[in-house]
Amino acid sequence: MKNILEVRGLSLSFPSKRSSAVKVLDDVSFNIRDGEIIGLIGNSGSGKSMTALSVADLLPETASVEGGQILFDGEDITKMKPKDRRLLLGDKIGMIFQDPMTALDPLQTIGRNLDEVLQIRNIPVRERKDRIIEMLKTVGFIDPEGVYKRYPHQISGGQRQRVLIAGAALLHPRLLIADEPTSSLDSVTTMSILKLLKSLREKLNMTILFISHDLYVVRNFCDRVMVMKDGKIVATDNTEEMLTGTNNAFIAEMLAKSRLDPSELLLDMPSVDYSGSPILNVKDLVAGYSSGILSRKARTKTLKEISFDVYPNEIIGVIGSSGCGKTTLAKTICGLMKPTDGEIRMKEGMGLGVVFQDPGSCLNPSHNVRWHLREPLIASGSKLSPEEQDKVIRRVLEDVGLEQKHLGRYPSQLSGGQRQRVAIAMCLVLEPSLIIADEPFSSLDAVLAASILKLIAKINRERKTAIILISHNMRIVRAMCKRVIVMSKGRIVEEGLTGEVMKNPGSDVTRELIEAEKMLGGARQSSTGA
Amino acid sequence: MTASKTYRSPSRAYYVTGAVLLGIVILAFILSLTGIAPSPNATSAAEKLQGPSAAHLMGTDNMGRDVFARCLAASKYTLLISVTGVLIAFTAGVITGLLAGYFGGFCDRIIMLFSNSIMCFPGILLALVAVAVFGPSLFNVVIALGVVFAPTFARVARTGTIGLLSQEYIMHAKVLKVRPSRIMAVHIFPNLMPQLLPATVIGLANMTLFESGMSYLGLGVQPPDASYGKMLADAQSYMMHYPWMIIFPSLMLVCYILGLYFLSEGIRISLGGESR
């Protein structure tokens, strides 16, 4: 097969005045064959994005190319005039990025956003609109005319990524570079985007360079895989052989790291007494965001008639794809949002803790860990003496697996996993009987996520704390939760014991979630799962 | 990914330049307290309009007062007025801004209505009206300047607060039932400093310019006390033939304002802002 792109001996560095230059790419050579989907995987900082940016000529100004050739269709594009090379991007090479939220101009309609690409190429107005509508249809919009007129904030993250793919594909490029296009999407949306990319390859005869750190995504999607480490390509092979063979120590390690297989954590489910009285009783809950300043009534209902109970000592899973109202439910139970209707009844004297998703903003950057752990005690009007407070803090710190030395550190001096542990410790200080955990692991890598899951299970076992675990990941819910609630569009569509829901899914949403889980890995474990 | 942080540290040059320029003014302030120079308000008809000499380092003005001594004395008033004025503006502005941002809704509307009303008048006009009504005393000038500058701080604090409200640690604090006053003071306020600090330094510079403007018009520091604005006003009719009368106070003013701007630029860069 013909090579569409050949990279030979590409080296790249960031010159620095003080120290020696930081080398980001070191003698990188690879070929991309016409029509294939090739994966490029590696940890963050391994140079995979820089490789893509070199090909697309989008390198930051401070980078300097130290040598090497990039042959596109046999022509060395590093020797091209800047203007010609710029036109190559778009005409021949398309690119999509990780964050669909920031890639569209919020003040322009989707149509205007896409139109720009064609406008600078002097295509007549009438034809431009037709082509955009046609492409929006191709990427799976049922109502392309409607989407054309909408603004970016009016469509979901997955839809935005579709719009961006449409934009990249508008000029029918031969090579599409996708830089972690699914990293910020949930599993169901990820699956649909991957399906879309695959179908686009057939329809438009494209070659795709797919960059990812997620081996599971790559496994079911790419024909071949290249692995990068420290600015070097360490292995290239067919996907199947690469990911099953263990002849490469680094890949074996990466495989181990990215496989979040909760069944290996050996988490035993807590025994729950469902005959007793629930500690939390939610009945006909309706909540939403109001847009008027003086009107109390919610315009958009994010939650509709939600009813469920939580029993002492249980871990209950709440699952659904993004935008289904999971987080709003958590916020409403915590009292951060006022319900417009229905009631939330908690057991007398019950404490409530909450852990949110983002380790980046879960701690206050102006204060150290000790302050964070003391703050709940102060807020609750604790009468403990400073020595006793210190004792509580130390015990909790130990429980979440942190050490004394961390007490004086500030959030910027902690890793993502450590920050999430401090956030959990903040809940534990007041010994709540219910903790709401809103995807506390979703932005951590598999090893850290697994350790957080273990920690949550341990807290549940040792402290008899009930936990509402919110997730979009079926595998995690399956391993952790005895009972599960499936949400979609603000409603509970299914509720029951996890095993039974998995065996006989009673709704399309559940089926989609299970299918996504299978496609994005875990297929082998599903037969042995709960 | 980019190595620009280790690549160069542009804030250092700004800090050094700013510190040197401000140092000149602060030195003047210290000297004015030691009484090293002759009395700034002592007139001497025999010595008027003399050029710089060993006896009078910066010459004398039209009433025979020593320009050097007056420059030192003026630095005292300039520092006093700008620092207290900014303190008043900062306190009033940050408190109202926090309240507006935190509670939102009606509270926000009322507070922003007030602060926007103040902002839509030219500041100097408002200050002039206040001084015209309450009389031109140093105290009134400081209060008037504080009120005129408060909305700037209110806006910065309000915007910052609204941004922080969506941060998980603030939501967490609310779940923990931390009192709103404590959330504002302990959880939010320290995180506003990156925005407030440059605003404060710029505020000092702008306030000094305002004060000079008012004194120039005769509504700020009252004669015979010296102020840079007043000295410039006095020098106006003499500056063609006796340039030292206008050069030295102007230079001092430039040192102070430029020093503050450099400092604020340095702060902004080292806090991660863009250098623009």
CSV table of C-alpha atoms in Angstrom, one decimal, chain A residues 174-412:
chain,number,residue,atom,x,y,z
A,174,ARG,CA,-6.9,13.1,2.7
A,175,LEU,CA,-5.5,12.9,6.2
A,176,LEU,CA,-7.4,13.6,9.4
A,177,ILE,CA,-5.4,14.1,12.5
A,178,ALA,CA,-7.6,13.6,15.6
A,179,ASP,CA,-5.8,14.7,18.8
A,180,GLU,CA,-7.6,13.0,21.7
A,181,PRO,CA,-11.0,13.8,20.2
A,182,THR,CA,-12.9,11.7,22.8
A,183,SER,CA,-11.0,12.3,26.0
A,184,SER,CA,-13.5,14.8,27.3
A,185,LEU,CA,-16.5,12.8,26.3
A,186,ASP,CA,-18.5,10.1,28.2
A,187,SER,CA,-18.4,6.5,27.1
A,188,VAL,CA,-21.6,6.5,25.1
A,189,THR,CA,-20.7,9.6,23.2
A,190,THR,CA,-17.1,8.4,22.7
A,191,MET,CA,-18.5,5.3,21.1
A,192,SER,CA,-20.7,7.2,18.7
A,193,ILE,CA,-17.8,9.5,17.7
A,194,LEU,CA,-15.6,6.5,17.0
A,195,LYS,CA,-18.3,5.0,14.9
A,196,LEU,CA,-18.7,8.3,13.0
A,197,LEU,CA,-15.0,8.5,12.3
A,198,LYS,CA,-15.0,5.0,11.0
A,199,SER,CA,-17.9,5.6,8.6
A,200,LEU,CA,-16.3,8.9,7.4
A,201,ARG,CA,-13.2,7.0,6.5
A,202,GLU,CA,-15.3,4.8,4.2
A,203,LYS,CA,-17.4,7.6,2.8
A,204,LEU,CA,-14.7,10.2,2.2
A,205,ASN,CA,-11.8,7.8,1.7
A,206,MET,CA,-9.8,9.4,4.5
A,207,THR,CA,-6.7,8.3,6.4
A,208,ILE,CA,-6.9,8.9,10.1
A,209,LEU,CA,-4.1,9.6,12.6
A,210,PHE,CA,-5.7,9.0,15.9
A,211,ILE,CA,-3.9,10.2,19.1
A,212,SER,CA,-5.0,8.9,22.4
A,213,HIS,CA,-3.8,7.8,25.8
A,214,ASP,CA,-6.6,5.3,26.2
A,215,LEU,CA,-5.6,1.9,25.0
A,216,TYR,CA,-9.1,0.6,25.1
A,217,VAL,CA,-10.3,3.2,22.6
A,218,VAL,CA,-7.4,2.5,20.3
A,219,ARG,CA,-7.9,-1.3,20.5
A,220,ASN,CA,-11.3,-1.3,18.9
A,221,PHE,CA,-10.7,1.5,16.5
A,222,CYS,CA,-7.3,1.5,14.9
A,223,ASP,CA,-5.7,-0.8,12.3
A,224,ARG,CA,-2.1,-0.1,13.5
A,225,VAL,CA,-0.7,1.4,16.6
A,226,MET,CA,2.5,3.4,17.3
A,227,VAL,CA,3.6,3.8,20.8
A,228,MET,CA,5.6,7.0,21.9
A,229,LYS,CA,7.7,7.4,25.0
A,230,ASP,CA,10.0,10.3,25.9
A,231,GLY,CA,9.8,11.8,22.3
A,232,LYS,CA,10.6,8.5,20.6
A,233,ILE,CA,8.5,6.0,18.8
A,234,VAL,CA,9.2,2.8,20.7
A,235,ALA,CA,7.0,0.3,18.8
A,236,THR,CA,4.8,0.0,15.8
A,237,ASP,CA,2.6,-2.9,15.0
A,238,ASN,CA,-0.9,-4.1,14.1
A,239,THR,CA,-3.2,-3.3,16.9
A,240,GLU,CA,-4.1,-6.9,17.8
A,241,GLU,CA,-0.6,-8.1,18.1
A,242,MET,CA,0.6,-5.0,19.9
A,243,LEU,CA,-2.0,-5.1,22.6
A,244,THR,CA,-2.1,-8.8,23.2
A,245,GLY,CA,1.6,-9.4,22.9
A,246,THR,CA,3.6,-8.6,26.0
A,247,ASN,CA,7.0,-8.5,24.3
A,248,ASN,CA,7.3,-4.8,25.0
A,249,ALA,CA,7.7,-4.0,28.7
A,250,PHE,CA,6.5,-0.5,28.3
A,251,ILE,CA,3.3,-1.5,26.6
A,252,ALA,CA,2.7,-4.1,29.2
A,253,GLU,CA,3.1,-1.5,31.8
A,254,MET,CA,0.8,1.0,30.0
A,255,LEU,CA,-1.8,-1.8,29.5
A,256,ALA,CA,-1.7,-2.5,33.2
A,257,LYS,CA,-2.0,1.2,33.9
A,258,SER,CA,-4.9,2.0,31.6
A,259,ARG,CA,-6.9,-1.1,32.5
A,260,LEU,CA,-9.3,0.0,35.1
A,261,ASP,CA,-10.7,-3.4,35.9
A,262,PRO,CA,-12.6,-3.1,39.1
A,263,SER,CA,-13.2,-6.8,39.3
A,264,GLU,CA,-9.4,-7.1,40.0
A,265,LEU,CA,-9.8,-4.8,42.9
A,266,LEU,CA,-11.6,-7.6,44.8
A,267,LEU,CA,-14.2,-5.2,46.2
A,268,ASP,CA,-16.7,-7.1,48.2
A,269,MET,CA,-20.2,-5.6,48.2
A,270,PRO,CA,-21.5,-4.5,51.5
A,271,SER,CA,-24.4,-6.3,53.1
A,272,VAL,CA,-27.3,-4.0,53.2
A,273,ASP,CA,-30.5,-4.3,55.3
A,274,TYR,CA,-33.2,-3.1,53.0
A,275,SER,CA,-36.0,-3.8,55.5
A,276,GLY,CA,-34.9,-0.9,57.8
A,277,SER,CA,-35.7,2.7,57.2
A,278,PRO,CA,-33.8,4.5,54.5
A,279,ILE,CA,-31.4,7.3,55.5
A,280,LEU,CA,-32.3,9.3,52.5
A,281,ASN,CA,-35.7,9.5,50.9
A,282,VAL,CA,-36.2,11.4,47.7
A,283,LYS,CA,-39.7,11.8,46.4
A,284,ASP,CA,-41.1,13.3,43.2
A,285,LEU,CA,-38.1,15.7,43.0
A,286,VAL,CA,-38.2,18.4,40.3
A,287,ALA,CA,-35.5,20.9,39.9
A,288,GLY,CA,-34.1,23.1,37.2
A,289,TYR,CA,-32.4,26.3,36.3
A,290,SER,CA,-34.4,29.5,36.2
A,291,SER,CA,-33.5,32.1,33.8
A,292,GLY,CA,-35.6,35.0,35.1
A,293,ILE,CA,-34.2,37.1,37.9
A,294,LEU,CA,-37.5,37.6,39.8
A,295,SER,CA,-39.3,34.5,38.6
A,296,ARG,CA,-39.0,31.6,41.0
A,297,LYS,CA,-40.3,29.1,38.5
A,298,ALA,CA,-37.7,27.0,36.7
A,299,ARG,CA,-37.8,27.4,32.9
A,300,THR,CA,-35.8,24.3,32.1
A,301,LYS,CA,-36.4,21.2,34.2
A,302,THR,CA,-33.2,19.3,34.6
A,303,LEU,CA,-34.8,16.8,37.0
A,304,LYS,CA,-38.2,15.4,36.6
A,305,GLU,CA,-40.1,13.4,39.2
A,306,ILE,CA,-37.1,11.6,40.7
A,307,SER,CA,-37.9,9.2,43.5
A,308,PHE,CA,-35.6,6.8,45.3
A,309,ASP,CA,-34.3,5.7,48.7
A,310,VAL,CA,-30.8,5.2,50.0
A,311,TYR,CA,-30.4,2.6,52.8
A,312,PRO,CA,-27.7,2.7,55.5
A,313,ASN,CA,-24.3,1.2,54.5
A,314,GLU,CA,-25.1,0.7,50.9
A,315,ILE,CA,-23.3,1.9,47.8
A,316,ILE,CA,-25.9,2.9,45.2
A,317,GLY,CA,-24.8,3.7,41.7
A,318,VAL,CA,-26.3,6.5,39.6
A,319,ILE,CA,-25.5,6.1,36.0
A,320,GLY,CA,-26.2,7.9,32.8
A,321,SER,CA,-24.5,9.7,29.9
A,322,SER,CA,-23.5,13.4,30.3
A,323,GLY,CA,-26.4,15.8,30.4
A,324,CYS,CA,-28.8,13.3,32.0
A,325,GLY,CA,-29.0,15.3,35.2
A,326,LYS,CA,-26.7,13.2,37.5
A,327,THR,CA,-24.8,16.2,38.7
A,328,THR,CA,-27.9,18.3,39.2
A,329,LEU,CA,-29.3,15.5,41.3
A,330,ALA,CA,-26.2,15.5,43.5
A,331,LYS,CA,-26.3,19.3,43.8
A,332,THR,CA,-30.0,19.3,44.8
A,333,ILE,CA,-29.5,16.7,47.5
A,334,CYS,CA,-26.6,18.7,48.9
A,335,GLY,CA,-28.7,21.8,49.0
A,336,LEU,CA,-26.7,23.7,46.4
A,337,MET,CA,-29.8,23.9,44.3
A,338,LYS,CA,-33.4,24.4,45.5
A,339,PRO,CA,-35.9,21.8,44.3
A,340,THR,CA,-38.9,23.4,42.6
A,341,ASP,CA,-41.1,20.5,43.7
A,342,GLY,CA,-41.0,17.3,45.6
A,343,GLU,CA,-39.1,16.6,48.8
A,344,ILE,CA,-35.8,15.3,50.1
A,345,ARG,CA,-36.0,13.7,53.5
A,346,MET,CA,-32.9,12.8,55.4
A,347,LYS,CA,-32.7,10.8,58.6
A,348,GLU,CA,-32.5,12.9,61.8
A,349,GLY,CA,-29.0,14.2,62.6
A,350,MET,CA,-27.5,12.7,59.5
A,351,GLY,CA,-24.3,14.2,58.1
A,352,LEU,CA,-23.8,14.6,54.4
A,353,GLY,CA,-20.5,14.7,52.5
A,354,VAL,CA,-19.8,15.3,48.9
A,355,VAL,CA,-16.9,14.8,46.6
A,356,PHE,CA,-16.9,16.4,43.2
A,357,GLN,CA,-15.3,15.5,39.9
A,358,ASP,CA,-12.5,17.9,39.3
A,359,PRO,CA,-9.3,17.5,41.3
A,360,GLY,CA,-8.2,20.8,39.8
A,361,SER,CA,-10.7,22.9,41.7
A,362,CYS,CA,-11.8,20.7,44.6
A,363,LEU,CA,-9.4,22.5,47.0
A,364,ASN,CA,-8.9,26.2,47.7
A,365,PRO,CA,-5.6,27.2,46.2
A,366,SER,CA,-5.0,29.8,48.9
A,367,HIS,CA,-5.0,27.4,51.9
A,368,ASN,CA,-3.0,24.3,52.9
A,369,VAL,CA,-4.2,20.8,53.7
A,370,ARG,CA,-4.4,21.4,57.4
A,371,TRP,CA,-6.8,24.4,56.9
A,372,HIS,CA,-9.0,22.3,54.6
A,373,LEU,CA,-9.4,19.6,57.1
A,374,ARG,CA,-10.0,22.0,60.0
A,375,GLU,CA,-12.6,24.1,58.1
A,376,PRO,CA,-15.4,21.5,58.3
A,377,LEU,CA,-14.9,21.3,62.1
A,378,ILE,CA,-15.1,25.1,62.4
A,379,ALA,CA,-18.1,25.3,60.1
A,380,SER,CA,-20.0,22.7,62.2
A,381,GLY,CA,-19.3,24.7,65.3
A,382,SER,CA,-17.2,21.8,66.8
A,383,LYS,CA,-16.4,22.2,70.5
A,384,LEU,CA,-13.2,20.1,70.3
A,385,SER,CA,-10.0,21.6,71.7
A,386,PRO,CA,-7.3,22.3,69.1
A,387,GLU,CA,-5.4,19.2,70.3
A,388,GLU,CA,-8.5,17.0,69.8
A,389,GLN,CA,-9.1,18.6,66.4
A,390,ASP,CA,-5.6,17.8,65.5
A,391,LYS,CA,-6.2,14.2,66.5
A,392,VAL,CA,-9.3,13.9,64.3
A,393,ILE,CA,-7.4,15.4,61.4
A,394,ARG,CA,-4.5,13.1,61.8
A,395,ARG,CA,-6.7,10.0,61.9
A,396,VAL,CA,-8.7,11.1,58.8
A,397,LEU,CA,-5.5,11.8,57.0
A,398,GLU,CA,-4.2,8.3,57.7
A,399,ASP,CA,-7.6,6.8,56.6
A,400,VAL,CA,-7.3,8.4,53.2
A,401,GLY,CA,-3.7,7.3,52.8
A,402,LEU,CA,-1.9,10.6,53.2
A,403,GLU,CA,0.9,11.4,55.5
A,404,GLN,CA,1.7,14.0,58.2
A,405,LYS,CA,4.0,15.8,55.8
A,406,HIS,CA,1.1,16.6,53.5
A,407,LEU,CA,-0.6,18.8,56.1
A,408,GLY,CA,1.5,21.8,55.4
A,409,ARG,CA,1.2,21.5,51.6
A,410,TYR,CA,-0.8,23.7,49.3
A,411,PRO,CA,-3.0,22.3,46.6
A,412,SER,CA,-0.5,23.2,43.9
